[in-house]
């Protein structure tokens, strides 16, 4: 007889685990299926096989404001062992001339750093920060933490309040327009766009102009998990197990089982059927969920075309260089900026706005752009990630998935490219020449091999254009975490509000699922329309 659960979740990344924990706490018998040997997905920390005691965070590392996330509180992750560190000098952009543009957890110190580049820009920073704090708190944060509203309803509600109208007005710009209109110094312009255009949306797209001021106003800063990113996954696993949930690794589903127009379970590659009384929720991408796991007979042609057309981020793929060191990188710029010895995220090679269009062109052509790289030395803040007295550090850069037209070319090019990146890093941190014990590189193709949901190496699991935002993410007819088939839900980064370790796709999916099952959820926030209507 097939084993029966109330809910089966596909993929044990942080989103799958968060949904599992909420459903378990609501009294459902939950199973999470994971193809890898270890749960956590992008929350991955590996011990170096050649160098015992050196831990590498091979995917997500900069965890944005995790301690402020509602699920972090609801699932009591600190009780389950999670500990997040938020370094004070949160981000530094080093220029060619050895200047440092700094973002501190303390806003006045950030203001001072900006003022050393341009007093006018520092004043603009403060103005936008102050104006957007209530917009982030009143609109953007509630919107991220709730199932999205239909676009017309959203617009009508926002038009009723001053905050909402201001948001709509700023959103109408592209991030590039916003930065060029409001800021003058090339380093500041480039630095602001780094966080937005480079990491999240195409900076040329109108409709996203609010991203920069939202970023300036957000209390959300970069954090890291004590013990490595996987430590956060271990805490999530503990929350799932405490709620009675089961996590089965090395388990790859081959087919969704559909009976009488309803998804009722999953077939495993081992030829085993697993039944789900209420639902199957997929944290995988739409290609996997709809085209690989669902028989064509159960997918209307229109939805099949939309799933097939789901697009991935051209500029999201990363190339990574991980190093093992006898001492932390010592940046030459620290001679004039001693605080750099305690900097968390360090950005190099970014000088000017024009580098962004050039980077997009390189990605379109399959060539590697002149490197803009950023990374950290985790052991500066958490000595447990290396043997005593030793350090780990890494650098990332944007790199095209299809190198010279074919992702397979990465296997031959990877190590040489890693050495080139190391030389550039060394130009900023000369001590690396002597401090290096060993290093290894990972390409966008390695990312996809490791996490096939990150198709084309897209770590955000889906672009933010092509209408793939908000109510219609991943596509019209599969937004709001529900699909065309009763019993089938979505809960991963391909759903609103998207990729990165936010846990919010799962948090929102949990709200929808529990509401559909008429199960109590005292943690559920008031409906979004009501909150926006009260502004
Ligand atoms: C190099 C790199 C650096 C990154 N840096 C950051 C960062 O600093 N900060 C940040 O916030 N985010 C970062 N990210 C992005 C972040 O890791 C992802 O956006 C996030 O992990 C998505 O979460 P998820 O739970 O939706 O999916 P995932 O974490 O990808 O989890 C999906 C799970 O499903 C499993 N799976 C896939 N296919 C199947 C299948 N067919 N059957 C069963 N299981 C399957 C996978 O093995 C995985 O465990 C980075 C990603 C990469 C690759």
Coordinates of C-alpha atoms and ligand atoms in Angstrom, one line a residue:
X1 CA 0.0 0.0 0.0
X2 CA 1.3 3.5 -0.9
X3 CA 2.4 5.6 2.1
X4 CA -0.1 8.4 2.7
X5 CA 0.6 11.9 3.9
X6 CA -1.5 15.1 4.2
X7 CA 1.0 17.1 2.2
X8 CA 4.0 16.3 0.1
X9 CA 6.5 19.0 -0.7
X10 CA 9.0 18.8 -3.5
X11 CA 12.4 20.2 -2.8
X12 CA 14.0 20.7 0.7
X13 CA 15.5 24.2 0.1
X14 CA 14.6 26.8 2.7
X15 CA 11.3 27.5 1.0
X16 CA 10.2 23.8 1.1
X17 CA 11.3 23.5 4.7
X18 CA 9.5 26.6 5.8
X19 CA 6.2 25.5 4.2
X20 CA 6.7 22.0 5.8
X21 CA 7.2 23.5 9.2
X22 CA 4.1 25.7 9.0
X23 CA 1.9 22.9 7.7
X24 CA 3.2 20.5 10.4
X25 CA 2.4 23.1 13.1
X26 CA -1.1 23.3 11.7
X27 CA -1.5 19.6 12.4
X28 CA -0.8 18.1 8.9
X29 CA 1.3 15.0 8.3
X30 CA 4.0 16.3 6.0
X31 CA 6.7 14.8 3.8
X32 CA 9.5 16.7 2.1
X33 CA 11.2 15.0 -0.9
X34 CA 14.7 16.1 -1.8
X35 CA 16.9 14.8 -4.6
X36 CA 20.2 15.5 -2.9
X37 CA 21.7 13.8 0.1
X38 CA 21.4 16.9 2.3
X39 CA 18.5 19.3 2.7
X40 CA 18.9 23.1 2.5
X41 CA 19.2 23.8 -1.2
X42 CA 20.9 27.2 -1.5
X43 CA 21.7 27.1 2.2
X44 CA 24.7 24.9 1.6
X45 CA 28.0 24.6 3.5
X46 CA 30.5 22.0 2.6
X47 CA 33.7 20.9 4.3
X48 CA 36.6 20.9 1.9
X49 CA 37.4 17.3 1.1
X50 CA 41.1 18.1 0.7
X51 CA 41.4 20.4 3.7
X52 CA 39.5 19.2 6.7
X53 CA 37.9 21.9 8.9
X54 CA 37.6 24.5 6.1
X55 CA 33.9 25.2 5.4
X56 CA 32.7 26.7 2.2
X57 CA 29.3 28.3 1.6
X58 CA 28.9 27.3 -2.0
X59 CA 25.6 29.1 -2.6
X60 CA 23.8 31.7 -0.5
X61 CA 26.0 33.5 2.0
X62 CA 24.7 37.1 2.5
X63 CA 21.4 36.4 4.2
X64 CA 19.3 39.6 4.1
X65 CA 17.6 40.5 7.4
X66 CA 16.8 36.9 8.3
X67 CA 16.2 37.8 11.9
X68 CA 13.4 40.2 10.9
X69 CA 11.6 37.6 8.8
X70 CA 8.2 36.5 10.2
X71 CA 9.0 32.8 9.8
X72 CA 12.2 33.2 11.7
X73 CA 10.1 34.3 14.7
X74 CA 7.1 32.0 14.1
X75 CA 9.2 28.8 13.7
X76 CA 11.4 29.8 16.7
X77 CA 14.6 29.2 14.8
X78 CA 16.9 30.4 17.5
X79 CA 15.5 27.8 19.8
X80 CA 16.3 25.3 17.0
X81 CA 20.0 26.5 16.9
X82 CA 20.1 29.3 14.4
X83 CA 22.3 32.3 15.1
X84 CA 22.7 35.2 12.7
X85 CA 25.6 37.7 12.7
X86 CA 25.2 41.2 11.2
X87 CA 28.6 42.9 10.8
X88 CA 28.5 46.6 11.4
X89 CA 30.5 47.6 8.3
X90 CA 28.0 45.8 6.2
X91 CA 29.2 46.6 2.6
X92 CA 32.2 48.4 1.1
X93 CA 32.8 49.4 -2.5
X94 CA 36.6 49.8 -3.1
X95 CA 37.5 52.0 -6.0
X96 CA 40.6 51.8 -8.2
X97 CA 42.1 54.8 -6.4
X98 CA 41.8 53.1 -3.0
X99 CA 38.7 55.0 -1.9
X100 CA 35.9 53.2 0.1
X101 CA 32.2 53.8 -0.2
X102 CA 30.7 52.3 3.0
X103 CA 27.3 51.1 4.1
X104 CA 27.0 50.7 7.8
X105 CA 24.2 49.2 9.9
X106 CA 24.2 52.6 11.5
X107 CA 22.7 55.1 9.0
X108 CA 24.6 58.2 10.1
X109 CA 27.9 56.5 9.4
X110 CA 26.7 55.6 5.9
X111 CA 25.7 59.2 5.4
X112 CA 29.2 60.3 6.4
X113 CA 30.8 57.9 4.0
X114 CA 28.6 59.1 1.1
X115 CA 29.3 62.7 2.0
X116 CA 33.0 62.1 1.5
X117 CA 32.2 61.3 -2.1
X118 CA 29.4 63.9 -2.6
X119 CA 27.5 66.0 0.0
X120 CA 24.7 66.4 -2.4
X121 CA 24.3 62.7 -2.8
X122 CA 24.5 62.1 0.9
X123 CA 21.6 64.6 1.4
X124 CA 19.7 62.8 -1.4
X125 CA 20.4 59.5 0.4
X126 CA 19.0 60.9 3.7
X127 CA 15.9 62.4 1.9
X128 CA 15.0 59.2 0.2
X129 CA 15.8 57.1 3.2
X130 CA 13.4 59.2 5.4
X131 CA 10.7 59.4 2.8
X132 CA 10.8 55.6 2.1
X133 CA 10.9 54.3 5.6
X134 CA 7.1 54.6 6.0
X135 CA 6.6 53.2 2.4
X136 CA 8.7 50.2 3.2
X137 CA 6.9 49.6 6.5
X138 CA 3.4 50.4 5.3
X139 CA 3.4 49.0 1.7
X140 CA 6.4 47.1 0.5
X141 CA 7.0 44.9 3.4
X142 CA 3.4 43.8 3.8
X143 CA 3.3 43.2 0.0
X144 CA 6.3 40.9 0.2
X145 CA 4.8 39.0 3.2
X146 CA 1.4 38.3 1.6
X147 CA -0.1 36.6 -1.4
X148 CA -0.1 39.4 -4.0
X149 CA -3.2 41.3 -5.1
X150 CA -4.4 41.5 -8.7
X151 CA -2.6 44.4 -10.3
X152 CA -5.8 46.5 -10.8
X153 CA -6.9 46.1 -7.2
X154 CA -3.4 46.9 -6.0
X155 CA -3.2 50.1 -8.0
X156 CA -6.7 51.2 -6.9
X157 CA -5.8 50.7 -3.2
X158 CA -2.4 52.4 -3.5
X159 CA -4.0 55.4 -5.3
X160 CA -6.1 56.1 -2.1
X161 CA -3.1 57.0 0.1
X162 CA -0.2 59.5 -0.2
X163 CA 2.3 56.7 0.5
X164 CA 0.8 54.5 -2.1
X165 CA 0.7 57.3 -4.8
X166 CA 4.3 58.2 -4.1
X167 CA 5.3 54.6 -4.5
X168 CA 3.5 54.3 -7.8
X169 CA 5.1 57.5 -9.0
X170 CA 8.6 56.4 -8.2
X171 CA 8.0 52.8 -9.5
X172 CA 7.2 54.2 -12.9
X173 CA 10.9 54.9 -13.4
X174 CA 13.6 52.4 -14.1
X175 CA 16.3 51.9 -11.5
X176 CA 18.7 53.5 -14.0
X177 CA 16.5 56.6 -14.5
X178 CA 16.1 56.9 -10.7
X179 CA 19.8 56.8 -10.0
X180 CA 20.8 59.1 -12.8
X181 CA 18.1 61.6 -11.8
X182 CA 18.8 61.6 -8.1
X183 CA 22.5 61.0 -7.6
X184 CA 25.6 62.6 -9.3
X185 CA 28.7 60.8 -8.2
X186 CA 29.7 57.9 -10.5
X187 CA 30.8 55.6 -7.7
X188 CA 27.6 56.2 -5.7
X189 CA 25.5 55.7 -8.8
X190 CA 27.3 52.5 -9.6
X191 CA 27.1 51.3 -6.0
X192 CA 23.4 51.9 -5.7
X193 CA 22.7 50.1 -9.0
X194 CA 24.9 47.1 -7.9
X195 CA 22.3 46.2 -5.3
X196 CA 19.4 46.6 -7.5
X197 CA 20.0 46.2 -11.2
X198 CA 22.8 43.7 -10.7
X199 CA 21.2 41.5 -8.1
X200 CA 17.6 41.6 -8.8
X201 CA 16.0 43.3 -11.8
X202 CA 17.1 44.6 -15.2
X203 CA 18.1 48.1 -14.3
X204 CA 16.6 49.4 -17.6
X205 CA 13.0 48.2 -16.8
X206 CA 10.5 50.8 -15.8
X207 CA 8.2 49.7 -13.0
X208 CA 11.2 49.1 -10.7
X209 CA 12.3 52.6 -9.9
X210 CA 11.3 52.2 -6.2
X211 CA 13.8 49.4 -5.7
X212 CA 16.7 51.8 -4.9
X213 CA 14.9 54.0 -2.4
X214 CA 13.3 50.9 -0.8
X215 CA 16.8 49.5 -0.4
X216 CA 18.0 52.8 1.2
X217 CA 15.1 52.8 3.6
X218 CA 15.1 49.1 4.5
X219 CA 16.3 48.2 7.9
X220 CA 17.2 44.9 6.3
X221 CA 21.0 44.4 6.3
X222 CA 23.2 41.5 5.2
X223 CA 23.7 38.8 7.8
X224 CA 25.5 35.5 7.9
X225 CA 24.7 32.3 9.7
X226 CA 27.0 31.2 12.5
X227 CA 28.5 27.9 11.5
X228 CA 27.8 28.5 7.8
X229 CA 24.6 29.0 5.8
X230 CA 23.7 25.3 6.2
X231 CA 23.3 25.9 10.0
X232 CA 20.1 27.9 9.1
X233 CA 18.9 24.8 7.1
X234 CA 19.6 22.6 10.1
X235 CA 17.5 24.8 12.3
X236 CA 14.7 24.7 9.7
X237 CA 15.0 20.9 9.6
X238 CA 14.7 20.7 13.4
X239 CA 11.5 22.9 13.2
X240 CA 10.0 20.6 10.6
X241 CA 10.8 17.5 12.6
X242 CA 9.5 19.0 15.8
X243 CA 6.2 19.7 14.0
X244 CA 6.1 16.0 13.1
X245 CA 7.3 16.4 9.5
X246 CA 9.5 13.9 7.6
X247 CA 12.3 14.8 5.2
X248 CA 13.4 12.2 2.8
X249 CA 16.7 12.8 0.9
X250 CA 17.9 11.1 -2.2
X251 CA 14.3 11.0 -3.4
X252 CA 13.5 12.4 -6.8
X253 CA 9.9 12.5 -8.0
X254 CA 9.3 11.4 -11.6
X255 CA 5.6 12.2 -11.9
X256 CA 2.7 13.9 -10.2
X257 CA -0.2 11.5 -9.7
X258 CA -3.5 13.0 -10.9
X259 CA -7.0 11.4 -10.3
X260 CA -10.3 12.9 -11.2
X261 CA -8.6 16.2 -12.1
X262 CA -6.9 16.5 -8.7
X263 CA -3.2 16.0 -7.8
X264 CA -3.2 13.2 -5.3
X265 CA 0.5 12.2 -4.9
X266 CA 3.9 11.7 -6.4
X267 CA 5.6 8.8 -8.1
X268 CA 9.3 8.4 -7.1
X269 CA 12.1 7.3 -9.4
X270 CA 12.3 4.1 -7.3
X271 CA 8.9 3.2 -8.7
X272 CA 7.2 3.9 -5.4
X273 CA 3.9 5.9 -5.1
X274 CA 3.3 8.3 -2.3
X275 CA -0.2 9.6 -1.7
X276 CA -1.1 13.1 -0.5
X277 CA -4.6 13.6 1.0
X278 CA -4.7 17.3 0.6
X279 CA -1.9 18.6 -1.5
X280 CA 1.5 18.5 -3.2
X281 CA 3.5 21.7 -3.1
X282 CA 6.4 22.2 -5.5
X283 CA 9.4 24.5 -4.7
X284 CA 10.9 23.6 -8.1
X285 CA 10.8 25.8 -11.2
X286 CA 7.8 25.8 -13.6
X287 CA 9.7 23.8 -16.2
X288 CA 10.2 21.0 -13.7
X289 CA 6.7 21.2 -12.1
X290 CA 4.5 21.6 -15.2
X291 CA 6.5 20.2 -18.1
X292 CA 8.6 17.4 -16.5
X293 CA 6.4 16.1 -13.7
X294 CA 2.9 16.6 -15.0
X295 CA 1.5 14.4 -17.8
X296 CA 0.7 16.6 -20.9
X297 CA -2.9 15.4 -20.7
X298 CA -3.3 17.4 -17.5
X299 CA -1.9 20.7 -18.8
X300 CA -4.0 22.9 -21.1
X301 CA -2.0 24.0 -24.1
X302 CA -2.2 27.7 -23.0
X303 CA -0.6 26.9 -19.7
X304 CA 1.9 24.6 -21.3
X305 CA 3.0 27.5 -23.5
X306 CA 3.3 29.8 -20.6
X307 CA 5.3 27.4 -18.5
X308 CA 7.6 26.7 -21.5
X309 CA 8.1 30.5 -21.9
X310 CA 9.1 31.0 -18.3
X311 CA 12.3 33.0 -18.5
X312 CA 15.5 33.0 -16.4
X313 CA 17.7 35.9 -15.4
X314 CA 20.3 36.6 -18.0
X315 CA 22.7 38.3 -15.6
X316 CA 22.0 36.3 -12.4
X317 CA 24.5 33.4 -12.9
X318 CA 27.6 33.6 -10.7
X319 CA 31.1 32.4 -11.0
X320 CA 32.7 31.7 -7.6
X321 CA 36.2 31.5 -6.3
X322 CA 36.7 30.0 -2.9
X323 CA 40.0 30.3 -1.1
X324 CA 41.6 28.8 2.0
X325 CA 44.0 31.2 3.7
X326 CA 46.6 31.5 6.5
X327 CA 45.3 35.0 7.1
X328 CA 42.4 37.2 6.0
X329 CA 42.7 39.3 2.8
X330 CA 44.4 42.6 3.8
X331 CA 43.1 45.3 1.4
X332 CA 45.7 47.9 0.3
X333 CA 43.0 50.5 0.8
X334 CA 43.0 49.6 4.6
X335 CA 46.1 51.8 5.0
X336 CA 43.7 54.8 4.8
X337 CA 40.6 53.0 5.9
X338 CA 41.6 50.7 8.9
X339 CA 37.9 49.8 9.3
X340 CA 38.2 47.7 6.2
X341 CA 39.8 44.9 8.2
X342 CA 36.3 44.3 9.6
X343 CA 34.3 44.8 6.4
X344 CA 31.7 42.2 5.5
X345 CA 30.8 42.4 1.8
X346 CA 33.6 43.8 -0.3
X347 CA 32.9 45.0 -3.9
X348 CA 35.7 45.6 -6.3
X349 CA 36.0 46.5 -10.0
X350 CA 32.9 48.7 -10.0
X351 CA 33.6 52.3 -11.0
X352 CA 30.9 53.6 -13.3
X353 CA 27.4 53.2 -14.6
X354 CA 28.5 52.3 -18.1
X355 CA 29.8 49.0 -16.8
X356 CA 26.2 47.7 -16.4
X357 CA 25.1 47.9 -20.1
X358 CA 28.5 46.5 -21.0
X359 CA 27.9 43.6 -18.7
X360 CA 24.5 42.9 -20.2
X361 CA 26.1 42.9 -23.7
X362 CA 28.7 40.4 -22.6
X363 CA 26.1 38.1 -21.1
X364 CA 24.1 38.3 -24.3
X365 CA 27.2 37.4 -26.3
X366 CA 28.4 34.7 -24.0
X367 CA 31.6 36.4 -23.1
X368 CA 32.9 37.2 -19.6
X369 CA 32.7 40.9 -18.8
X370 CA 35.6 42.7 -17.1
X371 CA 35.1 41.5 -13.6
X372 CA 33.0 43.3 -11.0
X373 CA 33.6 41.0 -8.0
X374 CA 32.3 40.9 -4.5
X375 CA 32.7 38.5 -1.6
X376 CA 33.6 38.1 2.1
X377 CA 35.9 36.5 4.5
X378 CA 33.4 34.6 6.7
X379 CA 36.0 33.6 9.3
X380 CA 36.6 37.2 10.3
X381 CA 33.2 36.9 12.0
X382 CA 32.9 33.2 12.7
X383 CA 36.1 31.3 13.5
X384 CA 34.3 28.0 13.4
X385 CA 34.4 28.0 9.6
X386 CA 38.1 27.1 9.4
X387 CA 40.7 25.4 11.6
X388 CA 42.2 27.5 14.3
X389 CA 44.1 30.5 13.0
X390 CA 43.1 29.8 9.4
X391 CA 40.6 31.5 7.2
X392 CA 38.2 31.1 4.3
X393 CA 37.3 33.8 1.8
X394 CA 35.4 33.9 -1.5
X395 CA 34.7 36.2 -4.5
X396 CA 31.8 36.1 -6.9
X397 CA 31.3 37.7 -10.2
X398 CA 28.6 37.8 -12.8
X399 CA 29.3 35.4 -15.7
X400 CA 27.3 34.2 -18.6
X401 CA 25.7 30.8 -18.4
X402 CA 26.4 30.0 -22.1
X403 CA 30.1 30.6 -22.3
X404 CA 30.9 31.2 -26.0
X405 CA 27.4 29.9 -26.8
X406 CA 27.6 26.7 -24.8
X407 CA 27.5 26.2 -21.0
X408 CA 29.6 23.0 -21.4
X409 CA 32.6 25.3 -22.3
X410 CA 32.8 26.2 -18.6
X411 CA 34.4 22.8 -17.7
X412 CA 37.5 23.6 -19.7
X413 CA 37.6 27.3 -18.9
X414 CA 36.7 27.2 -15.2
X415 CA 40.0 26.7 -13.4
X416 CA 42.0 29.1 -15.6
X417 CA 39.3 31.7 -15.1
X418 CA 39.5 31.1 -11.4
X419 CA 43.2 31.9 -11.5
X420 CA 42.6 35.1 -13.4
X421 CA 40.0 36.2 -10.8
X422 CA 42.5 35.4 -8.0
X423 CA 45.1 37.7 -9.7
X424 CA 42.7 40.5 -9.8
X425 CA 41.7 40.0 -6.2
X426 CA 45.4 40.0 -5.3
X427 CA 45.8 43.4 -6.9
X428 CA 43.5 44.8 -4.2
X429 CA 44.7 42.4 -1.4
X430 CA 48.4 41.8 -2.0
X431 CA 48.8 39.5 1.0
X432 CA 46.8 36.8 -0.8
X433 CA 50.0 35.9 -2.8
X434 CA 51.5 34.4 0.4
X435 CA 48.4 33.6 2.4
X436 CA 46.8 31.2 -0.1
X437 CA 46.7 27.6 0.9
X438 CA 44.4 26.4 -1.9
X439 CA 41.4 27.5 -3.9
X440 CA 38.7 26.1 -6.2
X441 CA 36.2 27.6 -8.6
X442 CA 32.6 26.9 -9.4
X443 CA 30.9 28.0 -12.6
X444 CA 27.2 28.8 -13.4
X445 CA 27.1 25.3 -14.9
X446 CA 28.2 23.8 -11.6
X447 CA 25.4 25.7 -9.9
X448 CA 22.8 24.2 -12.2
X449 CA 24.2 20.7 -11.8
X450 CA 24.0 21.1 -8.1
X451 CA 20.5 22.7 -8.0
X452 CA 18.7 21.9 -11.3
X453 CA 15.8 24.2 -10.3
X454 CA 18.4 27.0 -10.8
X455 CA 18.1 26.4 -14.5
X456 CA 20.7 28.3 -16.6
X457 CA 22.5 29.0 -13.4
X458 CA 19.8 31.5 -12.4
X459 CA 20.0 31.6 -8.7
X460 CA 16.8 33.7 -8.4
X461 CA 14.9 30.9 -10.3
X462 CA 13.2 33.2 -12.8
X463 CA 13.6 36.6 -14.3
X464 CA 11.6 39.6 -12.9
X465 CA 10.4 40.8 -16.3
X466 CA 8.2 39.1 -18.9
X467 CA 5.3 39.7 -16.5
X468 CA 6.8 37.3 -14.1
X469 CA 6.3 39.5 -11.1
X470 CA 3.8 39.8 -8.3
X471 CA 0.3 38.3 -8.9
X472 CA 1.4 36.6 -12.1
X473 CA 4.7 35.1 -10.9
X474 CA 5.6 32.5 -12.3
X475 CA 3.0 33.1 -15.0
X476 CA -0.7 34.0 -15.3
X477 CA -2.7 31.0 -14.2
X478 CA -0.2 29.8 -11.7
X479 CA 0.2 33.0 -9.5
X480 CA -0.9 33.2 -5.9
X481 CA 0.7 29.8 -5.2
X482 CA -2.3 27.9 -6.6
X483 CA -2.3 26.2 -9.9
X484 CA -5.0 25.1 -12.4
X485 CA -5.2 21.7 -10.7
X486 CA -6.7 21.4 -7.2
X487 CA -4.2 19.8 -4.8
X488 CA -1.2 21.3 -6.6
X489 CA 0.5 24.4 -5.1
X490 CA 3.8 26.3 -5.7
X491 CA 6.1 27.5 -2.9
X492 CA 9.6 28.2 -4.3
X493 CA 11.6 31.1 -5.6
X494 CA 9.7 31.1 -8.9
X495 CA 6.7 32.5 -7.0
X496 CA 6.2 35.9 -5.5
X497 CA 8.3 37.7 -4.2
X498 CA 11.1 35.6 -5.9
X499 CA 14.5 34.3 -5.3
X500 CA 17.2 34.7 -2.6
X501 CA 16.8 33.5 0.9
X502 CA 13.7 35.4 2.0
X503 CA 11.5 32.4 2.8
X504 CA 8.6 34.5 1.8
X505 CA 7.3 32.4 -1.2
X506 CA 6.8 29.6 1.3
X507 CA 5.5 31.9 4.1
X508 CA 2.8 33.2 1.6
X509 CA 2.1 29.8 0.2
X510 CA 1.5 28.6 3.8
X511 CA -1.1 31.3 4.2
X512 CA -2.9 30.3 1.0
X513 CA -2.8 26.5 1.7
X514 CA -4.1 26.8 5.3
X515 CA -6.8 29.2 4.2
X516 CA -7.9 26.7 1.4
X517 CA -8.0 23.9 4.0
X518 CA -9.8 26.1 6.5
X519 CA -7.1 25.4 9.1
X520 CA -6.3 27.9 11.8
X521 CA -3.1 29.9 11.5
X522 CA -2.9 32.5 14.3
X523 CA 0.4 33.8 12.9
X524 CA -1.3 34.9 9.6
X525 CA -1.1 38.6 9.1
X526 CA -4.3 40.6 8.3
X527 CA -5.3 40.4 4.6
X528 CA -3.1 42.6 2.4
X529 CA -6.1 44.5 0.9
X530 CA -7.2 45.5 4.4
X531 CA -3.7 46.7 5.4
X532 CA -3.2 48.7 2.2
X533 CA -6.8 50.1 2.6
X534 CA -6.0 51.4 6.1
X535 CA -3.0 53.5 5.0
Ligands
LIG1 C1 26.4 30.9 -6.0 C2 25.1 31.3 -5.4 C3 25.1 32.4 -4.5 C4 24.0 32.8 -3.9 N1 24.1 33.8 -3.0 C5 23.0 34.2 -2.3 C6 23.1 35.2 -1.2 O1 24.2 35.6 -0.9 N2 22.0 35.5 -0.6 C7 20.7 35.0 -0.9 O2 19.7 35.4 -0.3 N3 20.6 34.1 -1.9 C8 21.7 33.7 -2.6 N4 21.6 32.8 -3.6 C9 20.2 32.4 -4.1 C10 19.5 31.5 -3.2 O3 20.4 30.4 -2.9 C11 18.2 31.0 -3.8 O4 17.5 32.0 -4.4 C12 17.4 30.2 -2.8 O5 18.1 29.1 -2.4 C13 16.1 29.7 -3.4 O6 15.4 29.0 -2.4 P1 14.4 27.8 -2.7 O7 14.1 27.1 -1.5 O8 13.3 28.3 -3.5 O9 15.2 26.8 -3.7 P2 16.5 26.0 -3.4 O10 17.3 26.6 -2.3 O11 17.3 25.9 -4.7 O12 16.0 24.6 -3.0 C14 15.4 23.7 -3.9 C15 15.6 22.3 -3.5 O13 15.0 21.4 -4.4 C16 15.8 20.4 -4.7 N5 15.5 19.8 -6.0 C17 15.7 20.4 -7.2 N6 15.2 19.6 -8.2 C18 14.6 18.6 -7.6 C19 13.8 17.5 -8.0 N7 13.6 17.2 -9.3 N8 13.3 16.6 -7.1 C20 13.5 16.8 -5.7 N9 14.2 17.9 -5.3 C21 14.7 18.7 -6.2 C22 17.2 21.0 -4.7 O14 18.2 20.0 -4.5 C23 17.1 22.0 -3.5 O15 17.4 21.3 -2.3 C24 22.7 32.3 -4.2 C25 22.7 31.2 -5.1 C26 23.8 30.8 -5.7 C27 23.7 29.6 -6.6

